[in-house]
């Protein structure tokens, strides 16, 4: 596995996730300074929390990512975490 960490600007967020997921990898997103609410209004955490971004789909221009955490998994818009991300890990299996 390989991982890259670092702060990510909003303009880089969607492109980075899209490219990573389309290449067969996945990502872990670090949410901090809770509570953290995603673009959908979902409360993801009260404090600090890693969530996995496992897959990508584009149906008629509606880009979605498959997100999983301790509560389960579900499809959300690609911009779910684009505000307040402090770290993202890009992981590729070897």
mmCIF file of N, CA and C in Angstrom:
data_model
loop_
_atom_site.group_PDB
_atom_site.id
_atom_site.type_symbol
_atom_site.label_atom_id
_atom_site.label_comp_id
_atom_site.label_asym_id
_atom_site.label_seq_id
_atom_site.Cartn_x
_atom_site.Cartn_y
_atom_site.Cartn_z
ATOM 1 N N UNK A 1 0.832 -1.176 0.000
ATOM 2 C CA UNK A 1 0.000 0.000 0.000
ATOM 3 C C UNK A 1 0.877 1.240 0.000
ATOM 4 N N UNK A 2 0.375 2.284 -0.659
ATOM 5 C CA UNK A 2 1.040 3.576 -0.601
ATOM 6 C C UNK A 2 0.016 4.609 -0.175
ATOM 7 N N UNK A 3 0.483 5.631 0.491
ATOM 8 C CA UNK A 3 -0.429 6.676 0.953
ATOM 9 C C UNK A 3 0.230 8.031 0.815
ATOM 10 N N UNK A 4 -0.582 9.034 0.563
ATOM 11 C CA UNK A 4 -0.127 10.409 0.500
ATOM 12 C C UNK A 4 -0.992 11.216 1.461
ATOM 13 N N UNK A 5 -0.349 12.089 2.228
ATOM 14 C CA UNK A 5 -1.072 12.901 3.198
ATOM 15 C C UNK A 5 -0.836 14.366 2.908
ATOM 16 N N UNK A 6 -1.733 15.179 3.362
ATOM 17 C CA UNK A 6 -1.512 16.616 3.271
ATOM 18 C C UNK A 6 -2.812 17.374 3.182
ATOM 19 N N UNK A 7 -2.743 18.683 3.440
ATOM 20 C CA UNK A 7 -3.911 19.532 3.320
ATOM 21 C C UNK A 7 -4.353 19.578 1.866
ATOM 22 N N UNK A 8 -5.631 19.691 1.637
ATOM 23 C CA UNK A 8 -6.145 19.676 0.275
ATOM 24 C C UNK A 8 -7.106 20.830 0.093
ATOM 25 N N UNK A 9 -6.864 21.627 -0.935
ATOM 26 C CA UNK A 9 -7.778 22.706 -1.254
ATOM 27 C C UNK A 9 -9.050 22.169 -1.883
ATOM 28 N N UNK A 10 -10.108 22.946 -1.820
ATOM 29 C CA UNK A 10 -11.400 22.531 -2.354
ATOM 30 C C UNK A 10 -11.305 22.199 -3.837
ATOM 31 N N UNK A 11 -10.529 22.956 -4.591
ATOM 32 C CA UNK A 11 -10.436 22.720 -6.027
ATOM 33 C C UNK A 11 -9.754 21.391 -6.351
ATOM 34 N N UNK A 12 -8.922 20.886 -5.479
ATOM 35 C CA UNK A 12 -8.215 19.628 -5.702
ATOM 36 C C UNK A 12 -8.997 18.408 -5.234
ATOM 37 N N UNK A 13 -9.901 18.601 -4.322
ATOM 38 C CA UNK A 13 -10.586 17.507 -3.652
ATOM 39 C C UNK A 13 -11.279 16.544 -4.623
ATOM 40 N N UNK A 14 -12.211 17.054 -5.443
ATOM 41 C CA UNK A 14 -12.985 16.194 -6.332
ATOM 42 C C UNK A 14 -12.104 15.518 -7.371
ATOM 43 N N UNK A 15 -11.187 16.258 -7.974
ATOM 44 C CA UNK A 15 -10.300 15.670 -8.978
ATOM 45 C C UNK A 15 -9.442 14.571 -8.377
ATOM 46 N N UNK A 16 -8.915 14.796 -7.187
ATOM 47 C CA UNK A 16 -8.061 13.813 -6.534
ATOM 48 C C UNK A 16 -8.831 12.530 -6.238
ATOM 49 N N UNK A 17 -10.020 12.652 -5.664
ATOM 50 C CA UNK A 17 -10.811 11.454 -5.362
ATOM 51 C C UNK A 17 -11.229 10.730 -6.630
ATOM 52 N N UNK A 18 -11.713 11.459 -7.607
ATOM 53 C CA UNK A 18 -12.139 10.850 -8.872
ATOM 54 C C UNK A 18 -10.996 10.050 -9.501
ATOM 55 N N UNK A 19 -9.836 10.666 -9.622
ATOM 56 C CA UNK A 19 -8.687 9.991 -10.236
ATOM 57 C C UNK A 19 -8.256 8.768 -9.442
ATOM 58 N N UNK A 20 -8.221 8.902 -8.129
ATOM 59 C CA UNK A 20 -7.812 7.795 -7.268
ATOM 60 C C UNK A 20 -8.755 6.603 -7.402
ATOM 61 N N UNK A 21 -10.042 6.859 -7.334
ATOM 62 C CA UNK A 21 -11.018 5.778 -7.376
ATOM 63 C C UNK A 21 -11.110 5.138 -8.764
ATOM 64 N N UNK A 22 -10.995 5.940 -9.804
ATOM 65 C CA UNK A 22 -11.044 5.396 -11.155
ATOM 66 C C UNK A 22 -9.804 4.555 -11.475
ATOM 67 N N UNK A 23 -8.705 4.805 -10.769
ATOM 68 C CA UNK A 23 -7.490 4.027 -10.997
ATOM 69 C C UNK A 23 -7.484 2.710 -10.220
ATOM 70 N N UNK A 24 -8.520 2.463 -9.431
ATOM 71 C CA UNK A 24 -8.620 1.213 -8.693
ATOM 72 C C UNK A 24 -8.188 1.308 -7.241
ATOM 73 N N UNK A 25 -7.770 2.482 -6.805
ATOM 74 C CA UNK A 25 -7.391 2.665 -5.408
ATOM 75 C C UNK A 25 -8.575 3.111 -4.572
ATOM 76 N N UNK A 26 -8.305 3.422 -3.335
ATOM 77 C CA UNK A 26 -9.326 4.000 -2.474
ATOM 78 C C UNK A 26 -8.679 5.072 -1.618
ATOM 79 N N UNK A 27 -9.469 5.711 -0.783
ATOM 80 C CA UNK A 27 -8.957 6.821 0.017
ATOM 81 C C UNK A 27 -9.522 6.762 1.426
ATOM 82 N N UNK A 28 -8.770 7.339 2.344
ATOM 83 C CA UNK A 28 -9.233 7.547 3.713
ATOM 84 C C UNK A 28 -9.224 9.056 3.938
ATOM 85 N N UNK A 29 -10.320 9.585 4.452
ATOM 86 C CA UNK A 29 -10.444 11.016 4.695
ATOM 87 C C UNK A 29 -10.492 11.244 6.198
ATOM 88 N N UNK A 30 -9.666 12.172 6.681
ATOM 89 C CA UNK A 30 -9.569 12.510 8.102
ATOM 90 C C UNK A 30 -10.466 13.707 8.375
ATOM 91 N N UNK A 31 -11.449 13.517 9.238
ATOM 92 C CA UNK A 31 -12.353 14.589 9.631
ATOM 93 C C UNK A 31 -11.998 15.004 11.048
ATOM 94 N N UNK A 32 -11.798 16.278 11.256
ATOM 95 C CA UNK A 32 -11.439 16.739 12.602
ATOM 96 C C UNK A 32 -12.211 18.000 12.944
ATOM 97 N N UNK A 33 -11.989 18.454 14.154
ATOM 98 C CA UNK A 33 -12.648 19.663 14.664
ATOM 99 C C UNK A 33 -14.162 19.520 14.606
ATOM 100 N N UNK A 34 -14.650 18.407 15.159
ATOM 101 C CA UNK A 34 -16.072 18.091 15.103
ATOM 102 C C UNK A 34 -16.931 19.017 15.921
ATOM 103 N N UNK A 35 -18.224 18.956 15.767
ATOM 104 C CA UNK A 35 -18.860 17.992 14.887
ATOM 105 C C UNK A 35 -18.645 18.354 13.427
ATOM 106 N N UNK A 36 -18.583 17.324 12.558
ATOM 107 C CA UNK A 36 -18.377 17.533 11.131
ATOM 108 C C UNK A 36 -19.629 17.086 10.382
ATOM 109 N N UNK A 37 -20.204 18.019 9.621
ATOM 110 C CA UNK A 37 -21.361 17.735 8.782
ATOM 111 C C UNK A 37 -20.935 17.792 7.327
ATOM 112 N N UNK A 38 -21.266 16.749 6.564
ATOM 113 C CA UNK A 38 -20.945 16.729 5.146
ATOM 114 C C UNK A 38 -21.903 17.593 4.345
ATOM 115 N N UNK A 39 -21.654 17.715 3.068
ATOM 116 C CA UNK A 39 -22.492 18.517 2.185
ATOM 117 C C UNK A 39 -23.936 18.016 2.166
ATOM 118 N N UNK A 40 -24.154 16.732 2.437
ATOM 119 C CA UNK A 40 -25.501 16.161 2.464
ATOM 120 C C UNK A 40 -26.252 16.496 3.745
ATOM 121 N N UNK A 41 -25.545 17.048 4.731
ATOM 122 C CA UNK A 41 -26.136 17.304 6.035
ATOM 123 C C UNK A 41 -25.901 16.176 7.022
ATOM 124 N N UNK A 42 -25.273 15.092 6.581
ATOM 125 C CA UNK A 42 -24.968 13.961 7.453
ATOM 126 C C UNK A 42 -23.929 14.366 8.486
ATOM 127 N N UNK A 43 -24.213 14.064 9.761
ATOM 128 C CA UNK A 43 -23.227 14.304 10.813
ATOM 129 C C UNK A 43 -22.318 13.085 10.859
ATOM 130 N N UNK A 44 -21.050 13.279 10.451
ATOM 131 C CA UNK A 44 -20.109 12.172 10.371
ATOM 132 C C UNK A 44 -19.382 11.935 11.681
ATOM 133 N N UNK A 45 -19.169 12.956 12.462
ATOM 134 C CA UNK A 45 -18.412 12.753 13.701
ATOM 135 C C UNK A 45 -18.674 13.873 14.696
ATOM 136 N N UNK A 46 -18.410 13.582 15.949
ATOM 137 C CA UNK A 46 -18.473 14.589 16.988
ATOM 138 C C UNK A 46 -17.097 15.092 17.354
ATOM 139 N N UNK A 47 -16.071 14.362 16.982
ATOM 140 C CA UNK A 47 -14.703 14.753 17.320
ATOM 141 C C UNK A 47 -13.777 14.533 16.138
ATOM 142 N N UNK A 48 -13.017 13.432 16.162
ATOM 143 C CA UNK A 48 -12.115 13.125 15.042
ATOM 144 C C UNK A 48 -12.446 11.732 14.521
ATOM 145 N N UNK A 49 -12.214 11.519 13.225
ATOM 146 C CA UNK A 49 -12.755 10.315 12.630
ATOM 147 C C UNK A 49 -12.144 10.093 11.250
ATOM 148 N N UNK A 50 -11.778 8.866 10.920
ATOM 149 C CA UNK A 50 -11.387 8.485 9.555
ATOM 150 C C UNK A 50 -12.605 7.868 8.890
ATOM 151 N N UNK A 51 -12.840 8.182 7.619
ATOM 152 C CA UNK A 51 -13.858 7.490 6.834
ATOM 153 C C UNK A 51 -13.198 6.977 5.562
ATOM 154 N N UNK A 52 -13.681 5.860 5.068
ATOM 155 C CA UNK A 52 -13.136 5.260 3.849
ATOM 156 C C UNK A 52 -13.989 5.667 2.648
ATOM 157 N N UNK A 53 -13.312 6.023 1.566
ATOM 158 C CA UNK A 53 -13.974 6.311 0.297
ATOM 159 C C UNK A 53 -13.563 5.180 -0.644
ATOM 160 N N UNK A 54 -14.526 4.323 -0.988
ATOM 161 C CA UNK A 54 -14.207 3.042 -1.604
ATOM 162 C C UNK A 54 -14.494 2.923 -3.094
ATOM 163 N N UNK A 55 -15.407 3.723 -3.628
ATOM 164 C CA UNK A 55 -15.779 3.543 -5.022
ATOM 165 C C UNK A 55 -16.343 4.847 -5.572
ATOM 166 N N UNK A 56 -16.473 4.898 -6.898
ATOM 167 C CA UNK A 56 -16.925 6.080 -7.624
ATOM 168 C C UNK A 56 -17.883 5.645 -8.724
ATOM 169 N N UNK A 57 -18.918 6.450 -8.939
ATOM 170 C CA UNK A 57 -19.786 6.224 -10.097
ATOM 171 C C UNK A 57 -20.288 7.572 -10.608
ATOM 172 N N UNK A 58 -20.561 7.599 -11.907
ATOM 173 C CA UNK A 58 -21.079 8.790 -12.556
ATOM 174 C C UNK A 58 -22.267 8.343 -13.394
ATOM 175 N N UNK A 59 -23.447 8.716 -12.940
ATOM 176 C CA UNK A 59 -24.674 8.335 -13.639
ATOM 177 C C UNK A 59 -25.349 9.602 -14.143
ATOM 178 N N UNK A 60 -25.237 9.851 -15.445
ATOM 179 C CA UNK A 60 -25.862 11.023 -16.040
ATOM 180 C C UNK A 60 -25.312 12.336 -15.513
ATOM 181 N N UNK A 61 -24.021 12.366 -15.197
ATOM 182 C CA UNK A 61 -23.400 13.583 -14.676
ATOM 183 C C UNK A 61 -23.508 13.734 -13.170
ATOM 184 N N UNK A 62 -24.165 12.798 -12.506
ATOM 185 C CA UNK A 62 -24.282 12.817 -11.044
ATOM 186 C C UNK A 62 -23.152 11.968 -10.463
ATOM 187 N N UNK A 63 -22.069 12.624 -10.039
ATOM 188 C CA UNK A 63 -20.907 11.916 -9.496
ATOM 189 C C UNK A 63 -21.147 11.562 -8.035
ATOM 190 N N UNK A 64 -20.929 10.307 -7.705
ATOM 191 C CA UNK A 64 -21.102 9.847 -6.330
ATOM 192 C C UNK A 64 -19.916 9.002 -5.899
ATOM 193 N N UNK A 65 -19.678 9.011 -4.584
ATOM 194 C CA UNK A 65 -18.632 8.188 -3.985
ATOM 195 C C UNK A 65 -19.267 7.290 -2.933
ATOM 196 N N UNK A 66 -18.712 6.083 -2.800
ATOM 197 C CA UNK A 66 -19.170 5.136 -1.786
ATOM 198 C C UNK A 66 -18.343 5.370 -0.535
ATOM 199 N N UNK A 67 -19.010 5.754 0.549
ATOM 200 C CA UNK A 67 -18.340 6.093 1.807
ATOM 201 C C UNK A 67 -18.720 5.051 2.856
ATOM 202 N N UNK A 68 -17.718 4.593 3.621
ATOM 203 C CA UNK A 68 -17.973 3.619 4.683
ATOM 204 C C UNK A 68 -17.320 4.086 5.976
ATOM 205 N N UNK A 69 -18.033 3.904 7.076
ATOM 206 C CA UNK A 69 -17.479 4.113 8.409
ATOM 207 C C UNK A 69 -18.130 3.100 9.338
ATOM 208 N N UNK A 70 -18.013 3.290 10.623
ATOM 209 C CA UNK A 70 -18.508 2.313 11.579
ATOM 210 C C UNK A 70 -20.013 2.083 11.500
ATOM 211 N N UNK A 71 -20.756 2.995 10.862
ATOM 212 C CA UNK A 71 -22.207 2.854 10.769
ATOM 213 C C UNK A 71 -22.651 2.061 9.552
ATOM 214 N N UNK A 72 -21.760 1.851 8.593
ATOM 215 C CA UNK A 72 -22.125 1.156 7.366
ATOM 216 C C UNK A 72 -21.587 1.908 6.158
ATOM 217 N N UNK A 73 -22.194 1.673 5.008
ATOM 218 C CA UNK A 73 -21.730 2.290 3.765
ATOM 219 C C UNK A 73 -22.911 2.862 2.998
ATOM 220 N N UNK A 74 -22.635 3.898 2.209
ATOM 221 C CA UNK A 74 -23.677 4.496 1.388
ATOM 222 C C UNK A 74 -23.077 5.401 0.328
ATOM 223 N N UNK A 75 -23.866 5.704 -0.697
ATOM 224 C CA UNK A 75 -23.441 6.571 -1.792
ATOM 225 C C UNK A 75 -23.802 8.016 -1.477
ATOM 226 N N UNK A 76 -22.831 8.913 -1.680
ATOM 227 C CA UNK A 76 -23.001 10.347 -1.435
ATOM 228 C C UNK A 76 -22.399 11.114 -2.601
ATOM 229 N N UNK A 77 -22.781 12.364 -2.750
ATOM 230 C CA UNK A 77 -22.200 13.208 -3.787
ATOM 231 C C UNK A 77 -20.697 13.335 -3.596
ATOM 232 N N UNK A 78 -19.968 13.511 -4.695
ATOM 233 C CA UNK A 78 -18.512 13.558 -4.630
ATOM 234 C C UNK A 78 -18.011 14.702 -3.746
ATOM 235 N N UNK A 79 -18.805 15.717 -3.553
ATOM 236 C CA UNK A 79 -18.395 16.851 -2.717
ATOM 237 C C UNK A 79 -18.739 16.721 -1.247
ATOM 238 N N UNK A 80 -19.083 15.537 -0.778
ATOM 239 C CA UNK A 80 -19.506 15.342 0.621
ATOM 240 C C UNK A 80 -18.512 15.903 1.630
ATOM 241 N N UNK A 81 -17.219 15.734 1.402
ATOM 242 C CA UNK A 81 -16.215 16.148 2.381
ATOM 243 C C UNK A 81 -15.343 17.305 1.911
ATOM 244 N N UNK A 82 -15.768 18.054 0.915
ATOM 245 C CA UNK A 82 -14.855 19.043 0.340
ATOM 246 C C UNK A 82 -14.604 20.266 1.209
ATOM 247 N N UNK A 83 -15.306 20.413 2.302
ATOM 248 C CA UNK A 83 -15.056 21.529 3.218
ATOM 249 C C UNK A 83 -14.499 21.003 4.533
ATOM 250 N N UNK A 84 -13.372 21.516 4.954
ATOM 251 C CA UNK A 84 -12.823 21.161 6.247
ATOM 252 C C UNK A 84 -11.951 19.930 6.286
ATOM 253 N N UNK A 85 -11.531 19.431 5.125
ATOM 254 C CA UNK A 85 -10.650 18.265 5.115
ATOM 255 C C UNK A 85 -9.254 18.689 5.544
ATOM 256 N N UNK A 86 -8.713 17.990 6.526
ATOM 257 C CA UNK A 86 -7.348 18.304 6.947
ATOM 258 C C UNK A 86 -6.341 17.320 6.368
ATOM 259 N N UNK A 87 -6.760 16.065 6.120
ATOM 260 C CA UNK A 87 -5.848 15.058 5.568
ATOM 261 C C UNK A 87 -6.631 14.067 4.730
ATOM 262 N N UNK A 88 -5.950 13.580 3.699
ATOM 263 C CA UNK A 88 -6.510 12.505 2.894
ATOM 264 C C UNK A 88 -5.377 11.527 2.599
ATOM 265 N N UNK A 89 -5.664 10.250 2.734
ATOM 266 C CA UNK A 89 -4.680 9.209 2.428
ATOM 267 C C UNK A 89 -5.151 8.501 1.166
ATOM 268 N N UNK A 90 -4.280 8.451 0.166
ATOM 269 C CA UNK A 90 -4.589 7.760 -1.083
ATOM 270 C C UNK A 90 -3.899 6.393 -1.029
ATOM 271 N N UNK A 91 -4.665 5.324 -1.134
ATOM 272 C CA UNK A 91 -4.131 3.988 -0.904
ATOM 273 C C UNK A 91 -4.315 3.132 -2.151
ATOM 274 N N UNK A 92 -3.225 2.519 -2.583
ATOM 275 C CA UNK A 92 -3.225 1.611 -3.728
ATOM 276 C C UNK A 92 -2.612 0.288 -3.281
ATOM 277 N N UNK A 93 -3.312 -0.795 -3.549
ATOM 278 C CA UNK A 93 -2.762 -2.103 -3.212
ATOM 279 C C UNK A 93 -1.715 -2.497 -4.237
ATOM 280 N N UNK A 94 -0.687 -3.168 -3.777
ATOM 281 C CA UNK A 94 0.388 -3.591 -4.676
ATOM 282 C C UNK A 94 0.286 -5.058 -4.957
#
